[in-house]
PDB file of C-alpha atoms in Angstrom:
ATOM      1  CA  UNK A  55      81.964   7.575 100.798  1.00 44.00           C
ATOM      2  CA  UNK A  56      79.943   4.933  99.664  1.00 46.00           C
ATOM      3  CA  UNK A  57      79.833   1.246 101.620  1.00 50.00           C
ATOM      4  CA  UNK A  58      80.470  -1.944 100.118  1.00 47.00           C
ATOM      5  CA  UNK A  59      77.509  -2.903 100.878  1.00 48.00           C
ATOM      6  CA  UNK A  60      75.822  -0.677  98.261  1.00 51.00           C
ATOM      7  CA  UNK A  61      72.613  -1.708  96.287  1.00 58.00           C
ATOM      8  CA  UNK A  62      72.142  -4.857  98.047  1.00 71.00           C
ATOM      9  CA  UNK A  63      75.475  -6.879  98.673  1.00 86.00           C
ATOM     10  CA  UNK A  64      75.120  -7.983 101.509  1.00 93.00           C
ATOM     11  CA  UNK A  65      78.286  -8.003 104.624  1.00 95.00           C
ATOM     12  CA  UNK A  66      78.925 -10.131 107.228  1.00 96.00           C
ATOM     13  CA  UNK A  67      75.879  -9.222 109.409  1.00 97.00           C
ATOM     14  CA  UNK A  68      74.082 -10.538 106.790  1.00 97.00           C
ATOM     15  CA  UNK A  69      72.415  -7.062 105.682  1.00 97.00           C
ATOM     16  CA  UNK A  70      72.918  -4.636 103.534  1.00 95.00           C
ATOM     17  CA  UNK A  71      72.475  -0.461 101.997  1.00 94.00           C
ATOM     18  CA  UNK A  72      69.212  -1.382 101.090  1.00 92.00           C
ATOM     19  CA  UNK A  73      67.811  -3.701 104.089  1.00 95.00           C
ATOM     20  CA  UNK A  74      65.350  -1.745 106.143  1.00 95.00           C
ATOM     21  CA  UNK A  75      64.031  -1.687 109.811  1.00 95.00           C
ATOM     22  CA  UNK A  76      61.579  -4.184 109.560  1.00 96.00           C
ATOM     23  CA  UNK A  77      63.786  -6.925 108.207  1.00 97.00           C
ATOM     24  CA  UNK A  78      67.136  -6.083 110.837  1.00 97.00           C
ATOM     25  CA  UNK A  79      64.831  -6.615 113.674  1.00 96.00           C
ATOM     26  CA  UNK A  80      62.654  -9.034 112.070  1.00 97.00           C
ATOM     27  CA  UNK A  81      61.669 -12.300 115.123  1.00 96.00           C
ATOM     28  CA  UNK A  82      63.410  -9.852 117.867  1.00 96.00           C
ATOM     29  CA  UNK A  83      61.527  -8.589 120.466  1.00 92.00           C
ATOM     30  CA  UNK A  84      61.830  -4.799 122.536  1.00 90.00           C
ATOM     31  CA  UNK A  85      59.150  -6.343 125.079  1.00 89.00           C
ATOM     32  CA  UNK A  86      60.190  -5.088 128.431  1.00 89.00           C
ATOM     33  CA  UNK A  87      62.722  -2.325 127.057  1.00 91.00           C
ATOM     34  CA  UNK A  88      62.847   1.260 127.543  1.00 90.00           C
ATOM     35  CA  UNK A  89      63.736   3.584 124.766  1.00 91.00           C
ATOM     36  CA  UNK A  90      64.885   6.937 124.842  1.00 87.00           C
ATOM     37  CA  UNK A  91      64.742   8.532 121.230  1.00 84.00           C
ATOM     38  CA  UNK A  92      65.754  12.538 120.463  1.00 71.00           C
ATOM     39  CA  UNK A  93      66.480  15.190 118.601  1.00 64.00           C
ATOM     40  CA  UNK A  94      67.806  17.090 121.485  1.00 45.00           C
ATOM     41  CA  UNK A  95      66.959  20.375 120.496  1.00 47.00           C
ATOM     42  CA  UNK A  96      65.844  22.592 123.486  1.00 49.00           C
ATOM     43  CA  UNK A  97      68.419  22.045 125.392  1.00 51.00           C
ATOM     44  CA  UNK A  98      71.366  22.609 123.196  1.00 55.00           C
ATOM     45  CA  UNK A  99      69.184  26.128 122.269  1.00 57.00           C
ATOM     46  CA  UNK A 100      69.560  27.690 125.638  1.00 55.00           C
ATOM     47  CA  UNK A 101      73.221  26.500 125.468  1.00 59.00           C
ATOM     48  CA  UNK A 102      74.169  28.260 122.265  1.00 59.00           C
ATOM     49  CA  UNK A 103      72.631  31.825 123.703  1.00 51.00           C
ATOM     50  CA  UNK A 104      75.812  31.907 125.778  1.00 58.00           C
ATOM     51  CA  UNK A 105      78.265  31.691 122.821  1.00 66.00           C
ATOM     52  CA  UNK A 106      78.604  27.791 122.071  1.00 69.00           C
ATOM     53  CA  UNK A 107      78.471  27.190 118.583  1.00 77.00           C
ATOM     54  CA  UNK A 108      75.048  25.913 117.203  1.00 77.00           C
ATOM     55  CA  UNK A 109      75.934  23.317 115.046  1.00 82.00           C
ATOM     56  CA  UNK A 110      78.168  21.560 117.901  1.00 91.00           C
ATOM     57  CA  UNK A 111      75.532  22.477 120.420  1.00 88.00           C
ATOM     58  CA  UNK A 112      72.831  20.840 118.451  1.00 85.00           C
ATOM     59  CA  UNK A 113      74.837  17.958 117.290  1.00 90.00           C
ATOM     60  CA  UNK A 114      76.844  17.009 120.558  1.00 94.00           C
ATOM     61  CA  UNK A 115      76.482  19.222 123.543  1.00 93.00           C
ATOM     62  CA  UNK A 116      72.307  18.316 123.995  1.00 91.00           C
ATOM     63  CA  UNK A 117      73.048  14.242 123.026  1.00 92.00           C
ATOM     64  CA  UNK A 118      76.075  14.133 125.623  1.00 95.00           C
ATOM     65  CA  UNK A 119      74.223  16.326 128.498  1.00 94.00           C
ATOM     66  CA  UNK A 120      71.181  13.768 127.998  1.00 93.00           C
ATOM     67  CA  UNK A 121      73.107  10.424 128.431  1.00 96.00           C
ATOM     68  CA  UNK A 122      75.171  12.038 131.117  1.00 97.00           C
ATOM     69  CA  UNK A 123      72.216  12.682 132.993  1.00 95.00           C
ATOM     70  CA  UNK A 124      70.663   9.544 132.233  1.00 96.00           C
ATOM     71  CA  UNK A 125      74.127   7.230 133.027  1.00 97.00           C
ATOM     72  CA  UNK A 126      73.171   6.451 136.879  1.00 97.00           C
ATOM     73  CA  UNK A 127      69.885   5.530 135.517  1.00 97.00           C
ATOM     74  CA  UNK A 128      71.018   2.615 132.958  1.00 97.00           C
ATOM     75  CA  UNK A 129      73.787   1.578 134.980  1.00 97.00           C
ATOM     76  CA  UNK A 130      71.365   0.746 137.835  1.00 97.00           C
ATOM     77  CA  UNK A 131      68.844  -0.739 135.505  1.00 96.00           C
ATOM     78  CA  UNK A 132      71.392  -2.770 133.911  1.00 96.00           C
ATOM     79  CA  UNK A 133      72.440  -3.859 137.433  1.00 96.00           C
ATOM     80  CA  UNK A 134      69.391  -5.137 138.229  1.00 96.00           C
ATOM     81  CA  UNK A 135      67.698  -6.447 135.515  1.00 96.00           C
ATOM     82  CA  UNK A 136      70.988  -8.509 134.152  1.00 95.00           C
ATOM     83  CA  UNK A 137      69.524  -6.422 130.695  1.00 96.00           C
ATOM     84  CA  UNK A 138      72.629  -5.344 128.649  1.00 98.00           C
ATOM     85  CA  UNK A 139      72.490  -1.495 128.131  1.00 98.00           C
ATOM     86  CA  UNK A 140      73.157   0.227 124.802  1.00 98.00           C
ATOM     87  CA  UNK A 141      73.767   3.518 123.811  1.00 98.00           C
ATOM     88  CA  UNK A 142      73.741   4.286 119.876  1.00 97.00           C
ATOM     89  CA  UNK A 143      74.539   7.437 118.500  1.00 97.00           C
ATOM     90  CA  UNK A 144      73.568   8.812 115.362  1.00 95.00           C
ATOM     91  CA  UNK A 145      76.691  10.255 113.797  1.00 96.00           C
ATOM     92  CA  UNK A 146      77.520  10.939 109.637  1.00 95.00           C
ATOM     93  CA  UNK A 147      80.362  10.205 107.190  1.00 96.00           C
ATOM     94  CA  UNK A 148      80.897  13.846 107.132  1.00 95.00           C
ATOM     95  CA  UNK A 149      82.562  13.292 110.473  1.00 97.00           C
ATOM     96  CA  UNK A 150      85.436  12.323 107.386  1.00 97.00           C
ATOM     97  CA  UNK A 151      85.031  16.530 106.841  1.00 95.00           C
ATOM     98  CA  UNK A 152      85.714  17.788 110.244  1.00 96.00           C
ATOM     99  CA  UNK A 153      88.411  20.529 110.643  1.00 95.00           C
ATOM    100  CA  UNK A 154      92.175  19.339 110.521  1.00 93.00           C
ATOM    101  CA  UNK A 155      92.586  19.295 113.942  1.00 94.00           C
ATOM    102  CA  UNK A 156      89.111  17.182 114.668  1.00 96.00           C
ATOM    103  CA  UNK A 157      87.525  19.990 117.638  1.00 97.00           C
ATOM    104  CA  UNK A 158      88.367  23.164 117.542  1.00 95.00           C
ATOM    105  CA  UNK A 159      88.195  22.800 121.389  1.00 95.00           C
ATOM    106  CA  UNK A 160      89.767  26.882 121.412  1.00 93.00           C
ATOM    107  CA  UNK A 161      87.972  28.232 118.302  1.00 91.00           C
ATOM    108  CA  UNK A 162      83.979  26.758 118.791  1.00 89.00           C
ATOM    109  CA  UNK A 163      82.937  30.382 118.495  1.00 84.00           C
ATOM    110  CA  UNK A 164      85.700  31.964 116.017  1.00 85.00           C
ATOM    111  CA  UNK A 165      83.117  32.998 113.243  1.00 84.00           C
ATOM    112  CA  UNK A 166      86.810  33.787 111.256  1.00 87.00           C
ATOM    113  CA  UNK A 167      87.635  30.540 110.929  1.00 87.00           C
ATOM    114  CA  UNK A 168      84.000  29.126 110.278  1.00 89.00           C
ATOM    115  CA  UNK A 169      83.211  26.590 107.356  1.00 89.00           C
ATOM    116  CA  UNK A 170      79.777  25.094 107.453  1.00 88.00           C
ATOM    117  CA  UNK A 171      81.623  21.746 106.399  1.00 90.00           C
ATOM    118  CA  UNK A 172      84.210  21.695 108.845  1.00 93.00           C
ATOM    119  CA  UNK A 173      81.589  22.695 111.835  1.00 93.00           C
ATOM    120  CA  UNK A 174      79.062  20.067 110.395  1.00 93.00           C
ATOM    121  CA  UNK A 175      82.034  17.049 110.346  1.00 95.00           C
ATOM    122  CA  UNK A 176      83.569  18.653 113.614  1.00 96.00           C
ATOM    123  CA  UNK A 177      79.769  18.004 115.518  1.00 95.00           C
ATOM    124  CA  UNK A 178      79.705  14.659 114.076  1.00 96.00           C
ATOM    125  CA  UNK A 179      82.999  13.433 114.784  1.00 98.00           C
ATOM    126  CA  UNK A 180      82.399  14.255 118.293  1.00 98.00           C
ATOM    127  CA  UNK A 181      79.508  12.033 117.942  1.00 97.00           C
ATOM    128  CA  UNK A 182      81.850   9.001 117.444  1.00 98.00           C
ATOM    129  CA  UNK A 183      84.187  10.335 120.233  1.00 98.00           C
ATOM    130  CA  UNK A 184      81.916  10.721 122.757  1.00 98.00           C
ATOM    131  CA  UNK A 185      80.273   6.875 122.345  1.00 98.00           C
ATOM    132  CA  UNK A 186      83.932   5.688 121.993  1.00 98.00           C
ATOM    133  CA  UNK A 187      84.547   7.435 125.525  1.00 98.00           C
ATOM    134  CA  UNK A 188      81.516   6.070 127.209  1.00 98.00           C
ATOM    135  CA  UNK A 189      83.008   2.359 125.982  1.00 98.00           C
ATOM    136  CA  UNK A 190      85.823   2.636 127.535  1.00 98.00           C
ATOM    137  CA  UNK A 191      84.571   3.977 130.470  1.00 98.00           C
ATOM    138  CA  UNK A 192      81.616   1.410 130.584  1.00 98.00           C
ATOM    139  CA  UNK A 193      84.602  -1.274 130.228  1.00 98.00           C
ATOM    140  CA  UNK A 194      86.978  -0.013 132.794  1.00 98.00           C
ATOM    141  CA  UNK A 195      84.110   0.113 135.320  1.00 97.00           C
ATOM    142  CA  UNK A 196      82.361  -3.342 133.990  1.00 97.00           C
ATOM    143  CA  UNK A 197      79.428  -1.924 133.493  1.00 97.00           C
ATOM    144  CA  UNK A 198      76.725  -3.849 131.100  1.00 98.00           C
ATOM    145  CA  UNK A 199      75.934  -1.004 129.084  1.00 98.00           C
ATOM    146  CA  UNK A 200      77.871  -0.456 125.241  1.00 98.00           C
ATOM    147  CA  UNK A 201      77.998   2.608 123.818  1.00 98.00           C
ATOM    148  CA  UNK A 202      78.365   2.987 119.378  1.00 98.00           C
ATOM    149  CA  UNK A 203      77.784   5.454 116.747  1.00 98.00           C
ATOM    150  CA  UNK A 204      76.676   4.877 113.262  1.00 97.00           C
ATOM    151  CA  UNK A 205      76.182   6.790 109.687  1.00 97.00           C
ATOM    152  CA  UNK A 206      72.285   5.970 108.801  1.00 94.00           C
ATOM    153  CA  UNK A 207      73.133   6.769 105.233  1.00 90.00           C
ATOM    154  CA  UNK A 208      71.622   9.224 102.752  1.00 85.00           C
ATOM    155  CA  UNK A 209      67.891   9.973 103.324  1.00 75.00           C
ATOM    156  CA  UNK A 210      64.797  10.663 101.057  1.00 66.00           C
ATOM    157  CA  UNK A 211      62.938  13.575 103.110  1.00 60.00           C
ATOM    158  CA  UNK A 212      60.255  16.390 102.674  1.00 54.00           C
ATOM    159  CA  UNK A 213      62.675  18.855 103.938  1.00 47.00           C
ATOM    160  CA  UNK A 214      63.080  20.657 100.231  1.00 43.00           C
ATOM    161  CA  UNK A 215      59.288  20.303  99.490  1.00 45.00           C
ATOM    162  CA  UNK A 216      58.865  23.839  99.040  1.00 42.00           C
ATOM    163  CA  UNK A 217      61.441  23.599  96.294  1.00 44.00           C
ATOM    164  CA  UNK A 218      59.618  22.294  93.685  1.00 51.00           C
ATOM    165  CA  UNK A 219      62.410  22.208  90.973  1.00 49.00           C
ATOM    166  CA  UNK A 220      64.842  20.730  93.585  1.00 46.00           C
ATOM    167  CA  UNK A 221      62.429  18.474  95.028  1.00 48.00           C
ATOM    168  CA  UNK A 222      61.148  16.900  91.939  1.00 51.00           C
ATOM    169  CA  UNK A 223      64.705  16.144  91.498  1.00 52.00           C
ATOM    170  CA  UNK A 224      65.367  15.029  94.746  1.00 48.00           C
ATOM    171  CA  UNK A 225      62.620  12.543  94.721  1.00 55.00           C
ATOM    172  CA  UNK A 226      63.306  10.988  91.578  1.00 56.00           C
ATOM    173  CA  UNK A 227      67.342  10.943  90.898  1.00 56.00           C
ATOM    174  CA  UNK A 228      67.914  10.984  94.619  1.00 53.00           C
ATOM    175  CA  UNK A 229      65.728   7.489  94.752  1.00 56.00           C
ATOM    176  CA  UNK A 230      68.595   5.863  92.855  1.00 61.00           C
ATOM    177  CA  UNK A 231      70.901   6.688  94.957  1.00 72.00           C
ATOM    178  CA  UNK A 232      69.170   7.444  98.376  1.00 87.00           C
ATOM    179  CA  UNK A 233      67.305   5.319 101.240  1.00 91.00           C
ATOM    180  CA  UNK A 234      64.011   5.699 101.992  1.00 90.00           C
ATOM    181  CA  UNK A 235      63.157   6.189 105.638  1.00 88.00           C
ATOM    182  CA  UNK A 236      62.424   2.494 106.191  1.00 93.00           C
ATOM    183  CA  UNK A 237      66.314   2.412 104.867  1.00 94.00           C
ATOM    184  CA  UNK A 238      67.348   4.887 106.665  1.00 93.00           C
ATOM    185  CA  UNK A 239      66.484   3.348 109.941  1.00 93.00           C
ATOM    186  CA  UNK A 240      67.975   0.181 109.498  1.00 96.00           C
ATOM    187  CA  UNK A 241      71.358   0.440 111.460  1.00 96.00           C
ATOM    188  CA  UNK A 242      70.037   2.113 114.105  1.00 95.00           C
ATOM    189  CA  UNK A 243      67.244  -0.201 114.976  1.00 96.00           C
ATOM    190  CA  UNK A 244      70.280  -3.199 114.251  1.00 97.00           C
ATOM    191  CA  UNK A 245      72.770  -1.784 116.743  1.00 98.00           C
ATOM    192  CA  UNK A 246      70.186  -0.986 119.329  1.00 97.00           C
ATOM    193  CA  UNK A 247      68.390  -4.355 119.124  1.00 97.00           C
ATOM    194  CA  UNK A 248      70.004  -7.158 117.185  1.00 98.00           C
ATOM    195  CA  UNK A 249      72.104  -9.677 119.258  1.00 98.00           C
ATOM    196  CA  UNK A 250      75.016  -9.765 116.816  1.00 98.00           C
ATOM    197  CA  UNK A 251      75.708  -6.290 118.307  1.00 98.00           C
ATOM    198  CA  UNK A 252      75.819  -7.914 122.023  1.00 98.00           C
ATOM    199  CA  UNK A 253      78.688  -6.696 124.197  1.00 98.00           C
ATOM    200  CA  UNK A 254      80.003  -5.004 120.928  1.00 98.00           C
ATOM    201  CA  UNK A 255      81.143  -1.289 122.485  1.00 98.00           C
ATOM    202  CA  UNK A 256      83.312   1.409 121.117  1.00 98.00           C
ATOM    203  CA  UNK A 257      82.360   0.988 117.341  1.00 98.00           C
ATOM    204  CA  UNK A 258      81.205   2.487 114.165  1.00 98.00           C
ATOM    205  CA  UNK A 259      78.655   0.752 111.502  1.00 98.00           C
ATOM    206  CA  UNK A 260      77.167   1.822 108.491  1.00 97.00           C
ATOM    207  CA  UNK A 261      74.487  -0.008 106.479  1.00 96.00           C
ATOM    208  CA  UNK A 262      74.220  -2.762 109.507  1.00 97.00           C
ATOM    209  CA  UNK A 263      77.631  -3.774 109.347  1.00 97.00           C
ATOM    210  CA  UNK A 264      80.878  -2.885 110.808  1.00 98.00           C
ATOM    211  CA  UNK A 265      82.339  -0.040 109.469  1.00 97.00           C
ATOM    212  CA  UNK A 266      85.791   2.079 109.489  1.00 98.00           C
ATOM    213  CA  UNK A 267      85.945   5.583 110.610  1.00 98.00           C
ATOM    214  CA  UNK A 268      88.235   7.984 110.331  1.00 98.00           C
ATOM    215  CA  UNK A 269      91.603   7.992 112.089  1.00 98.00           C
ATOM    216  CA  UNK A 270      90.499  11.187 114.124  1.00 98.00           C
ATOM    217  CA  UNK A 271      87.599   8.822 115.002  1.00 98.00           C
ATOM    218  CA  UNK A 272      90.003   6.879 116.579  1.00 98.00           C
ATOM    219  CA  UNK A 273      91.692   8.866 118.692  1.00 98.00           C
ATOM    220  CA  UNK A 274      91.284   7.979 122.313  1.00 98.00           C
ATOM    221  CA  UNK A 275      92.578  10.820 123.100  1.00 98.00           C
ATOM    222  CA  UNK A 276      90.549  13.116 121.907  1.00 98.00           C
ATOM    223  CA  UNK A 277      87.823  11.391 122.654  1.00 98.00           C
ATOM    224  CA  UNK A 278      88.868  11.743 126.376  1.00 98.00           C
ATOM    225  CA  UNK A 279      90.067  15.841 125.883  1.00 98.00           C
ATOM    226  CA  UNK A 280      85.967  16.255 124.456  1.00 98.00           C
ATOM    227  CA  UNK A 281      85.145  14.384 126.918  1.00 98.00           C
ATOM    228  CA  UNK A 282      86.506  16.616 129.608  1.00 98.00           C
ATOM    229  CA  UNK A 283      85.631  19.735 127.650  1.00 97.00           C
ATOM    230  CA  UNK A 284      81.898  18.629 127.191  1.00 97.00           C
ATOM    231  CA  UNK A 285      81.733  18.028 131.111  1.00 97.00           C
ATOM    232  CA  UNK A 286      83.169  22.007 131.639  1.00 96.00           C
ATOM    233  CA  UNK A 287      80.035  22.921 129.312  1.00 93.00           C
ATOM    234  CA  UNK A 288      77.817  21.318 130.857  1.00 92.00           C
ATOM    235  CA  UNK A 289      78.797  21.985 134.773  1.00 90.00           C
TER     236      UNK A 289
END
């Protein structure tokens, strides 16, 4: 799905598909700010050796063990420095492709009902869940710390450079229609920094602006069940 915002137009925040990191942070400053910025990959490896499914391992399991062990941390820091907290995770649109049911909380390892689409849209949407959780916890315990998840959009990368045929194509019809890496980092750096996103919790942008998920995406309830199920994992 493409966003209204596409080739320029600008939304409400003022930005657009094609504003990049540089000008969505442009006069703020991160002076005094801690960062924590990951891939999460080591962790969710160890995981997956006992039977979790890679893809939702990689995806969810290693971002949600990381913040959990990190929450005392900001909420304490947030305490005491009067700083507002904010936790932004990097989900997709294919969240829009997870399975029917959303998680396949009883089937993560049933290799007979696999699709690489539904597994890569079920890890994603639990992306969205789990920072739609943490709002509503943050806000039920008043805690200055917001939690949102965003879809960075469509990225030029090397990752096909050994595919010369494909690459050459991907670097010159895919520059029509995809972001460069400046591009590509736009919304995060906007929902982690900018102070239109201030006390704004429990939400989903694209392209630096507001955006709608998917009606799974919405469902507080099964952000709580993943919630629950991610804590089993994990303990």
């Amino acid at each position: 799905m493409m966003s209204s915002w596409l080739f320029g137009r600008r939304g409400p925040s003022g930005f657009s598909w094609s504003s990049t990191a540089d000008q969505v942070t442009e006069g703020i400053s991160a002076a005094g700010l801690t960062a924590v910025v990951t891939g999460v990959m080591a962790i969710p490896f160890a995981l997956s050796k006992d039977g979790i499914e890679m893809q939702f391992a990689t995806n969810h399991v290693g971002h949600f063990l990381l913040t959990h062990l990190l929450l005392d941390t900001m909420k304490k820091t947030s305490r005491e420095s009067n700083v507002e907290g904010r936790i932004v995770n990097v989900s997709s649109e294919g969240h829009r492709f997870s399975y029917r049911e959303g998680i396949r909380f009883d089937k993560i390892n049933d290799e007979s009902v696999y699709s690489s689409f539904g597994a890569y849209g079920q890890s994603k949407l639990a992306n969205i869940l789990h920072a739609n959780e943490l709002a509503r916890r943050f806000k039920e315990e008043d805690v200055n710390i917001t939690a949102n998840s965003l879809h960075p959009g469509s990225i030029i990368t090397n990752l096909l450079r050994y595919h010369s045929i494909v690459d050459a194509l991907h670097r010159t019809i895919g520059k029509l229609v995809l972001k460069n890496a400046q591009q590509g980092a736009a919304t995060t750096c906007y929902v982690a920094l900018h102070p239109q996103v201030k006390g704004v919790s429990g939400k989903y942008f694209c392209d630096s602006n507001l955006y709608e998920p998917s009606d799974k995406a919405k469902d507080m309830a099964l952000a709580k069940r993943l919630w629950d199920f991610s804590i089993e994992l994990i303990t």
